[in-house]
Amino acid sequence: MLKLGCGMLEKLLSADSGFRGTRVPCGQGHEAEFISYRDKVIDTVLGPVTLNRAWCNRAWYHCAACGCGLAPRDGELGVDGVSMSPGLAAMNDRAAAAGPFAEAAGLLADLAGVRLTVKRVERAAEASGTAVAAAGRDRAALITARRLVPLPPSPLPDKLYAAIDGTGVPVTAKESAGRQGKGEDGRARTLEVKLAVFFTQDKLDAKGYPVRDRGSSSYIASFEPAHVFADLVKAEGICRGAGHVRQLPILGDGAA
Ligand SMILES: [Zn+2]
């Protein structure tokens, strides 16, 4: 079934030559010139698909000013600079987030019939993670600067709780390079991951203790420095209605 689907997808994609005229904008304010048609293999949920020169379906342009080449079709298909379809990349992200990269590669092979090297699983997942983290930081910056104003939650809780802490995570020497550690050799063996959670607990149990509302927790985790983390926490607080609730208790150890 996958093979059939893959063949159909390849034919479907070949219906568009990717030719967008003799010149296209390069993205940096110049014009790139049409050169020829070039192959590219992309891995998809259905298997590897070739955008093939023989079918003339991946027009390639070159910008003399930038000295770089581009295929407008790649951008349209969401595979600019990568060789994994957006659908497969999303699947890969889920598998890679669930455990070690080698296991993720095994999961993709067993469950989806897609074979990727462990290195590709790692590279694609790390790229997605980096992009998601960057998008989160950008969004937090807009919210804390009040340039993006989220609507307060409805109904509004009486109290919104926040708990904040950090803890050391063991890492390899490569990952802790350049960081001062507490060990005798001065090498850091851990990185501090900072964590925060926002939640509500408006109801009491039979003994009169507050019970955390199911599904009310939103988490933030980051290896970024404290000031970046602070912005992420502040933005999440604003989204959760911190500026509108009657009380905002913050549970922390007093660390700056
Ligand atoms: Zn250019």
Short mmCIF file of C-alpha atoms and ligand atoms in Angstrom, two decimals:
data_model
loop_
_atom_site.label_atom_id
_atom_site.label_comp_id
_atom_site.label_asym_id
_atom_site.label_seq_id
_atom_site.Cartn_x
_atom_site.Cartn_y
_atom_site.Cartn_z
CA MET A 1 0.00 0.00 0.00
CA LEU A 2 2.83 2.37 0.92
CA LYS A 3 4.64 1.57 -2.31
CA LEU A 4 1.47 2.25 -4.34
CA GLY A 5 0.89 5.53 -2.50
CA CYS A 6 4.51 6.50 -2.98
CA GLY A 7 4.25 5.92 -6.74
CA MET A 8 1.08 7.99 -6.93
CA LEU A 9 2.61 10.80 -4.87
CA GLU A 10 5.65 10.86 -7.15
CA LYS A 11 3.41 11.15 -10.24
CA LEU A 12 1.28 13.80 -8.57
CA LEU A 13 4.33 15.87 -7.69
CA SER A 14 5.68 15.51 -11.22
CA ALA A 15 2.59 17.29 -12.59
CA ASP A 16 4.25 20.60 -11.64
CA SER A 17 7.60 21.37 -13.24
CA GLY A 18 8.48 23.93 -10.60
CA PHE A 19 9.31 26.32 -13.43
CA ARG A 20 8.36 29.83 -12.28
CA GLY A 21 9.66 31.82 -15.28
CA THR A 22 13.23 32.53 -16.33
CA ARG A 23 13.81 34.64 -13.21
CA VAL A 24 12.53 34.42 -9.63
CA PRO A 25 13.28 36.50 -6.50
CA CYS A 26 16.15 34.88 -4.56
CA GLY A 27 14.75 36.03 -1.21
CA GLN A 28 17.60 38.49 -0.59
CA GLY A 29 16.39 41.20 -2.93
CA HIS A 30 17.97 39.90 -6.16
CA GLU A 31 16.80 37.84 -9.05
CA ALA A 32 17.86 34.24 -9.55
CA GLU A 33 18.12 32.86 -13.05
CA PHE A 34 16.74 29.55 -14.28
CA ILE A 35 19.57 27.06 -14.85
CA SER A 36 18.16 23.56 -15.37
CA TYR A 37 16.15 20.81 -13.75
CA ARG A 38 17.75 18.99 -10.83
CA ASP A 39 16.98 15.80 -8.91
CA LYS A 40 16.09 15.70 -5.28
CA VAL A 41 15.02 12.73 -3.19
CA ILE A 42 12.76 13.47 -0.25
CA ASP A 43 11.68 10.95 2.33
CA THR A 44 7.96 11.04 2.99
CA VAL A 45 5.47 9.15 5.16
CA LEU A 46 4.92 6.89 2.13
CA GLY A 47 8.61 6.33 1.41
CA PRO A 48 11.32 8.06 -0.65
CA VAL A 49 10.03 10.21 -3.52
CA THR A 50 12.24 11.51 -6.31
CA LEU A 51 11.67 14.91 -7.80
CA ASN A 52 13.20 13.75 -11.04
CA ARG A 53 15.15 15.48 -13.77
CA ALA A 54 13.82 13.06 -16.37
CA TRP A 55 10.33 14.37 -15.69
CA CYS A 56 11.63 17.92 -15.61
CA ASN A 57 9.89 18.69 -12.36
CA ARG A 58 12.31 20.54 -10.17
CA ALA A 59 13.41 23.78 -11.79
CA TRP A 60 16.68 25.05 -10.34
CA TYR A 61 17.65 28.74 -10.21
CA HIS A 62 20.89 30.46 -9.38
CA CYS A 63 21.46 33.93 -7.90
CA ALA A 64 24.76 35.42 -9.08
CA ALA A 65 24.77 38.10 -6.36
CA CYS A 66 24.32 35.61 -3.48
CA GLY A 67 26.20 32.81 -5.22
CA CYS A 68 23.55 30.35 -4.14
CA GLY A 69 20.98 28.16 -5.81
CA LEU A 70 17.34 27.58 -5.07
CA ALA A 71 14.33 25.57 -6.19
CA PRO A 72 11.08 27.51 -5.64
CA ARG A 73 9.24 24.18 -5.60
CA ASP A 74 11.15 23.09 -2.48
CA GLY A 75 9.80 26.05 -0.54
CA GLU A 76 6.26 25.36 -1.74
CA LEU A 77 6.54 21.72 -0.65
CA GLY A 78 8.09 22.62 2.70
CA VAL A 79 11.37 20.84 1.97
CA ASP A 80 13.69 23.85 1.53
CA GLY A 81 17.15 22.76 2.61
CA VAL A 82 15.85 19.49 4.05
CA SER A 83 15.20 16.05 2.61
CA MET A 84 12.26 15.04 4.77
CA SER A 85 8.63 15.89 4.02
CA PRO A 86 6.80 17.97 6.68
CA GLY A 87 4.56 14.96 7.42
CA LEU A 88 7.48 12.62 8.02
CA ALA A 89 9.33 15.30 10.01
CA ALA A 90 6.32 15.58 12.37
CA MET A 91 6.24 11.78 12.80
CA ASN A 92 9.98 11.75 13.40
CA ASP A 93 9.65 14.49 16.05
CA ARG A 94 7.10 12.47 18.02
CA ALA A 95 9.17 9.29 17.86
CA ALA A 96 12.41 11.10 18.75
CA ALA A 97 10.79 12.88 21.70
CA ALA A 98 9.67 9.55 23.15
CA GLY A 99 13.14 8.08 23.69
CA PRO A 100 16.68 7.61 22.36
CA PHE A 101 17.19 8.37 18.65
CA ALA A 102 18.08 4.76 17.79
CA GLU A 103 14.81 3.60 19.31
CA ALA A 104 12.95 6.29 17.38
CA ALA A 105 14.49 5.02 14.13
CA GLY A 106 13.30 1.51 15.06
CA LEU A 107 9.79 2.76 15.82
CA LEU A 108 9.54 4.54 12.48
CA ALA A 109 10.72 1.40 10.67
CA ASP A 110 8.37 -0.95 12.57
CA LEU A 111 5.24 1.18 12.69
CA ALA A 112 5.50 3.25 9.53
CA GLY A 113 7.84 1.23 7.32
CA VAL A 114 10.08 4.29 6.96
CA ARG A 115 13.81 3.60 7.23
CA LEU A 116 16.03 6.46 8.36
CA THR A 117 19.53 6.40 9.79
CA VAL A 118 19.84 7.25 13.49
CA LYS A 119 21.85 10.33 12.52
CA ARG A 120 19.03 11.63 10.30
CA VAL A 121 16.47 11.05 13.04
CA GLU A 122 18.69 13.00 15.41
CA ARG A 123 19.42 15.86 12.99
CA ALA A 124 15.78 16.35 11.98
CA ALA A 125 14.51 16.18 15.57
CA GLU A 126 17.16 18.60 16.82
CA ALA A 127 16.33 21.02 13.99
CA SER A 128 12.61 20.86 14.85
CA GLY A 129 13.34 21.34 18.55
CA THR A 130 15.54 24.34 17.85
CA ALA A 131 12.85 25.87 15.63
CA VAL A 132 10.10 25.29 18.21
CA ALA A 133 12.23 26.80 20.98
CA ALA A 134 13.04 29.85 18.84
CA ALA A 135 9.34 30.32 17.99
CA GLY A 136 8.51 30.09 21.70
CA ARG A 137 11.12 32.73 22.57
CA ASP A 138 9.85 35.05 19.80
CA ARG A 139 6.27 34.65 20.98
CA ALA A 140 7.28 35.24 24.62
CA ALA A 141 9.14 38.42 23.61
CA LEU A 142 6.03 39.74 21.81
CA ILE A 143 3.79 38.95 24.79
CA THR A 144 6.08 40.42 27.47
CA ALA A 145 6.49 43.56 25.33
CA ARG A 146 2.67 43.70 25.13
CA ARG A 147 2.80 43.66 21.36
CA LEU A 148 0.82 40.44 21.39
CA VAL A 149 -2.04 40.46 23.89
CA PRO A 150 -3.65 37.08 24.59
CA LEU A 151 -7.25 37.03 25.77
CA PRO A 152 -7.56 36.12 29.49
CA PRO A 153 -8.88 32.61 30.16
CA SER A 154 -12.62 32.21 30.57
CA PRO A 155 -13.88 31.39 33.12
CA LEU A 156 -11.17 33.15 35.10
CA PRO A 157 -9.82 31.14 38.06
CA ASP A 158 -9.72 32.75 41.52
CA LYS A 159 -6.05 31.88 42.01
CA LEU A 160 -3.35 30.94 39.53
CA TYR A 161 -0.39 29.02 40.96
CA ALA A 162 3.13 28.96 39.59
CA ALA A 163 5.93 26.64 40.72
CA ILE A 164 9.47 27.33 39.52
CA ASP A 165 12.71 25.40 40.04
CA GLY A 166 15.91 24.30 38.37
CA THR A 167 17.89 21.09 38.56
CA GLY A 168 21.09 19.61 37.14
CA VAL A 169 20.86 17.22 34.22
CA PRO A 170 23.88 14.98 33.50
CA VAL A 171 25.37 15.74 30.07
CA THR A 172 28.31 14.65 27.92
CA ALA A 173 31.58 16.62 27.94
CA LYS A 174 30.71 18.08 24.52
CA GLU A 175 27.41 19.50 25.76
CA SER A 176 28.93 21.13 28.86
CA ALA A 177 32.01 22.51 27.06
CA GLY A 178 32.96 25.99 28.23
CA ARG A 179 30.89 25.84 31.38
CA GLN A 180 32.37 26.11 34.85
CA GLY A 181 31.61 23.08 37.02
CA LYS A 182 31.72 22.26 40.69
CA GLY A 183 33.93 19.15 40.27
CA GLU A 184 37.65 19.06 41.23
CA ASP A 185 38.74 19.42 37.59
CA GLY A 186 36.41 22.39 37.14
CA ARG A 187 34.50 20.63 34.38
CA ALA A 188 30.72 20.88 34.46
CA ARG A 189 29.06 17.47 34.37
CA THR A 190 25.54 18.80 34.39
CA LEU A 191 23.52 21.57 32.77
CA GLU A 192 20.77 23.33 34.69
CA VAL A 193 17.35 22.74 33.25
CA LYS A 194 14.84 25.30 34.49
CA LEU A 195 11.26 24.25 34.95
CA ALA A 196 8.02 26.03 35.66
CA VAL A 197 4.41 24.99 35.85
CA PHE A 198 1.23 27.04 36.03
CA PHE A 199 -1.88 25.40 37.43
CA THR A 200 -5.16 26.03 39.21
CA GLN A 201 -6.74 24.21 42.16
CA ASP A 202 -10.02 25.90 42.91
CA LYS A 203 -11.74 22.86 44.41
CA LEU A 204 -11.19 21.12 47.78
CA ASP A 205 -11.11 17.41 48.53
CA ALA A 206 -13.12 15.72 51.35
CA LYS A 207 -10.45 16.74 53.90
CA GLY A 208 -10.48 20.35 52.78
CA TYR A 209 -7.20 20.31 50.83
CA PRO A 210 -7.01 21.94 47.41
CA VAL A 211 -6.97 19.54 44.43
CA ARG A 212 -5.12 20.47 41.27
CA ASP A 213 -7.59 20.90 38.41
CA ARG A 214 -7.18 18.15 35.84
CA GLY A 215 -5.61 19.42 32.63
CA SER A 216 -4.84 22.82 34.13
CA SER A 217 -1.04 22.44 34.16
CA SER A 218 1.06 24.14 31.51
CA TYR A 219 4.79 23.47 31.61
CA ILE A 220 7.89 25.35 30.57
CA ALA A 221 11.30 23.67 30.42
CA SER A 222 14.46 25.30 29.13
CA PHE A 223 18.27 25.14 29.23
CA GLU A 224 18.39 28.86 28.42
CA PRO A 225 19.91 31.38 30.87
CA ALA A 226 17.70 32.72 33.69
CA HIS A 227 16.67 35.95 31.93
CA VAL A 228 15.44 34.08 28.84
CA PHE A 229 13.64 31.55 31.01
CA ALA A 230 12.10 34.43 33.01
CA ASP A 231 10.55 35.85 29.84
CA LEU A 232 9.13 32.44 28.89
CA VAL A 233 7.58 32.12 32.37
CA LYS A 234 6.27 35.67 32.36
CA ALA A 235 4.66 35.21 28.93
CA GLU A 236 3.03 31.94 29.98
CA GLY A 237 1.75 33.67 33.15
CA ILE A 238 0.20 36.45 31.06
CA CYS A 239 -1.44 33.84 28.78
CA ARG A 240 -2.83 32.05 31.81
CA GLY A 241 -4.43 35.24 33.14
CA ALA A 242 -1.88 36.18 35.85
CA GLY A 243 -2.80 39.83 35.41
CA HIS A 244 -6.51 39.17 35.96
CA VAL A 245 -6.75 36.61 38.77
CA ARG A 246 -7.34 37.67 42.38
CA GLN A 247 -4.15 36.01 43.63
CA LEU A 248 -0.98 34.65 42.04
CA PRO A 249 0.95 32.48 44.51
CA ILE A 250 4.45 31.60 43.24
CA LEU A 251 6.22 28.61 44.76
CA GLY A 252 10.00 28.80 44.43
CA ASP A 253 13.24 28.46 46.36
CA GLY A 254 14.12 32.13 46.15
CA ALA A 255 16.80 31.75 43.45
CA ALA A 256 17.24 34.90 41.38
ZN ZN B 1 20.46 36.77 -4.17
#
